[in-house]
Amino acid sequence: MKAIEIIKEGLVQTVELPLPDLQVGHVLLKIDYVGFCGSDLNTFRGLNPLVKLPIIPGHEIAGTVVEIGADVSPEIQIGMRVTVNPYSNCGRCAACKNNKPNACQYNETMGVQRHGAMAAYIAVPYEKVIPGDGLSAKELALVEPMSVGFHAVDRASVTDNDVVLVLGCGMIGIGAIIRAVRRGASVIAADVSESKLALAKRLGAKFSINTATEDLQQRLDELTNFLGADVVIEAVGRQETYLAAINAVTFTGRVVFIGYAKELIPFDTQFFVKKELNIMGSRNALPKDFEAVMDYLKLGTCPVEQLITAVCTPDGAHAALNAWVKDPGSVFRILVEF
């Protein structure tokens, strides 16, 4: 079968692999679409410290069940269109014991710490398979990245009384915007891309701030009467956005960091104390977040085609990633079709 492999920094190739063995409790999926995400891009750029090359990337999955192993739940049926929870969990660490398997100490995400789904077929434990319930294959390929943003909003316990600032309007930030809007919050979207900000407004953000042309803090002061945002969700992973989040949040507010910053960040920690902040990390997503995204997509109001910047074949993956490197602000998602 054909698969995509990131061989080394800057090099992606298609390779031929044998079909995966079908173990007890596993199902075989024919892959329809897999999304390239920011972690895959960083792997391609040599900036992902969690990855050992070569690796098959991909954890944003839409597939079809084609074979079922022994001891699989009867809920899973051949021909069913599905997505996949791509995270592993040990069941023994503190996070797992606290019913937060998304933050398992020993998690291995597909395409990062272990081989991913960019292949014609994959075999996965049936417990990780999520039935598609009438969603299209393209919609299912968007569920996992949106669920990461949904999870961050849940971490912050966002309500309809909150002003929420989302820093970064890529796919994960867009997910955060959608869920915050659905909870009735007043959402402010910030990004350097006018096209991404326009989409954020279409999806319900009340205000937008282009941080390439506007002063973030000055504009936020105008919008909040100098109070700041009740919740700030950082979905970029850069030093400047980490620092901006602490400055932008109101006194006694909540800050949720999703993005991985690539360098050490010197915080002025007096604001942690003076503002009495709740500062949280948000990692991956829980099954309830996947379910919430799918419920949203079933409404039929999501502009799916606007969230998919390009669809390529496996042989076009190298060119697609190269184009993304040259103009990262223009891309929401690149899907690979098998």
Coordinates of C-alpha atoms in Angstrom, one line a residue, residues 187-332:
V187 CA -15.5 36.6 21.2
I188 CA -12.6 38.8 19.9
A189 CA -10.4 37.1 17.3
A190 CA -6.7 38.1 16.8
D191 CA -4.5 37.1 14.0
V192 CA -2.1 38.5 11.3
S193 CA -4.2 37.2 8.4
E194 CA -7.2 39.2 7.2
S195 CA -8.7 36.1 5.5
K196 CA -8.6 34.2 8.8
L197 CA -10.1 37.1 10.7
A198 CA -12.9 37.4 8.1
L199 CA -13.7 33.7 8.6
A200 CA -13.6 34.1 12.4
K201 CA -16.2 36.9 12.0
R202 CA -18.3 34.7 9.8
L203 CA -18.2 32.0 12.5
G204 CA -19.5 34.4 15.2
A205 CA -16.5 36.4 16.5
K206 CA -17.9 39.9 17.5
F207 CA -14.7 41.7 16.9
S208 CA -11.3 41.1 15.1
I209 CA -7.9 42.5 15.6
N210 CA -5.2 42.3 12.9
T211 CA -2.0 42.2 15.0
A212 CA 0.1 43.0 11.9
T213 CA -1.5 46.4 11.5
E214 CA -3.1 47.2 14.9
D215 CA -1.8 47.4 18.4
L216 CA -3.3 44.5 20.2
Q217 CA -3.4 46.0 23.7
Q218 CA -4.6 49.4 22.6
R219 CA -7.5 47.9 20.5
L220 CA -8.4 45.5 23.3
D221 CA -8.6 48.4 25.8
E222 CA -10.9 50.2 23.4
L223 CA -13.2 47.1 23.1
T224 CA -13.3 46.2 26.8
N225 CA -13.1 49.7 28.4
F226 CA -9.7 48.9 29.7
L227 CA -10.9 45.8 31.6
G228 CA -9.3 43.2 29.4
A229 CA -10.6 39.8 28.4
D230 CA -12.1 37.5 30.9
V231 CA -10.6 34.5 29.1
V232 CA -7.6 34.5 26.7
I233 CA -6.9 31.4 24.7
E234 CA -3.4 31.2 23.1
A235 CA -3.4 29.1 20.0
V236 CA -0.2 30.1 18.3
G237 CA 2.8 29.0 20.4
R238 CA 5.1 32.0 20.1
Q239 CA 6.9 34.0 22.8
E240 CA 5.0 37.2 21.9
T241 CA 1.6 35.6 22.1
Y242 CA 2.3 33.9 25.4
L243 CA 3.3 37.3 26.9
A244 CA 0.4 39.1 25.2
A245 CA -2.0 36.7 26.8
I246 CA -0.9 37.6 30.3
N247 CA -1.1 41.3 29.5
A248 CA -4.5 41.0 27.8
V249 CA -6.4 39.1 30.4
T250 CA -8.5 40.9 33.0
F251 CA -7.8 40.8 36.7
T252 CA -8.9 37.4 38.1
G253 CA -9.2 36.1 34.6
R254 CA -8.3 32.8 33.0
V255 CA -5.5 32.1 30.5
V256 CA -5.4 28.9 28.5
F257 CA -2.3 28.0 26.5
I258 CA -2.7 25.5 23.7
G259 CA 0.3 26.3 21.5
Y260 CA 3.8 24.9 22.2
A261 CA 6.3 27.8 22.4
K262 CA 9.6 26.8 20.9
E263 CA 11.8 28.8 23.3
L264 CA 12.0 29.7 27.0
I265 CA 9.8 32.7 27.8
P266 CA 10.8 35.4 30.4
F267 CA 7.5 36.2 32.2
D268 CA 7.0 39.2 34.5
T269 CA 5.4 37.0 37.1
Q270 CA 4.1 39.8 39.3
F271 CA 1.0 39.8 37.0
F272 CA 0.3 36.2 37.9
V273 CA -0.1 37.3 41.5
K274 CA -1.5 40.8 41.1
K275 CA -4.2 39.7 38.8
E276 CA -4.8 36.4 40.7
L277 CA -4.8 34.6 37.4
N278 CA -5.9 31.1 36.6
I279 CA -3.3 29.9 34.1
M280 CA -4.0 26.6 32.4
G281 CA -2.5 24.3 29.8
S282 CA -4.8 22.5 27.3
R283 CA -3.7 19.4 25.7
N284 CA -5.3 17.3 23.0
A285 CA -9.1 16.6 23.6
L286 CA -11.5 14.3 25.4
P287 CA -14.1 12.1 23.8
K288 CA -16.8 14.6 24.9
D289 CA -15.0 17.3 22.9
F290 CA -15.0 15.1 19.8
E291 CA -18.7 14.6 20.3
A292 CA -19.3 18.3 20.7
V293 CA -17.5 19.1 17.4
M294 CA -19.5 16.4 15.6
D295 CA -22.8 17.8 17.0
Y296 CA -21.8 21.2 15.7
L297 CA -20.9 19.9 12.2
K298 CA -24.2 18.1 12.0
L299 CA -25.9 21.5 12.0
G300 CA -24.7 22.0 8.5
T301 CA -23.6 25.7 9.1
C302 CA -19.9 25.2 9.1
P303 CA -18.2 26.5 6.0
V304 CA -16.2 23.3 5.5
E305 CA -14.8 24.2 2.1
Q306 CA -13.4 27.5 3.5
L307 CA -11.5 25.5 6.2
I308 CA -9.8 23.3 3.6
T309 CA -7.2 25.3 1.8
A310 CA -6.1 22.4 -0.5
V311 CA -6.5 18.7 -1.2
C312 CA -3.5 16.8 -2.6
T313 CA -2.6 13.3 -3.5
P314 CA 0.2 11.4 -1.6
D315 CA 2.6 12.3 -4.5
G316 CA 1.7 16.0 -4.0
A317 CA 2.4 16.1 -0.3
H318 CA 6.0 17.4 -0.6
A319 CA 4.9 20.3 -2.8
A320 CA 2.0 21.1 -0.5
L321 CA 4.2 21.3 2.6
N322 CA 6.8 23.4 0.7
A323 CA 4.0 25.8 -0.3
W324 CA 2.8 25.9 3.4
V325 CA 6.3 26.8 4.6
K326 CA 6.6 29.7 2.2
D327 CA 3.2 31.2 3.1
P328 CA 2.1 29.7 6.5
G329 CA -0.5 32.4 7.2
S330 CA -2.6 31.4 4.2
V331 CA -3.3 27.8 5.2
F332 CA -6.1 26.5 7.3

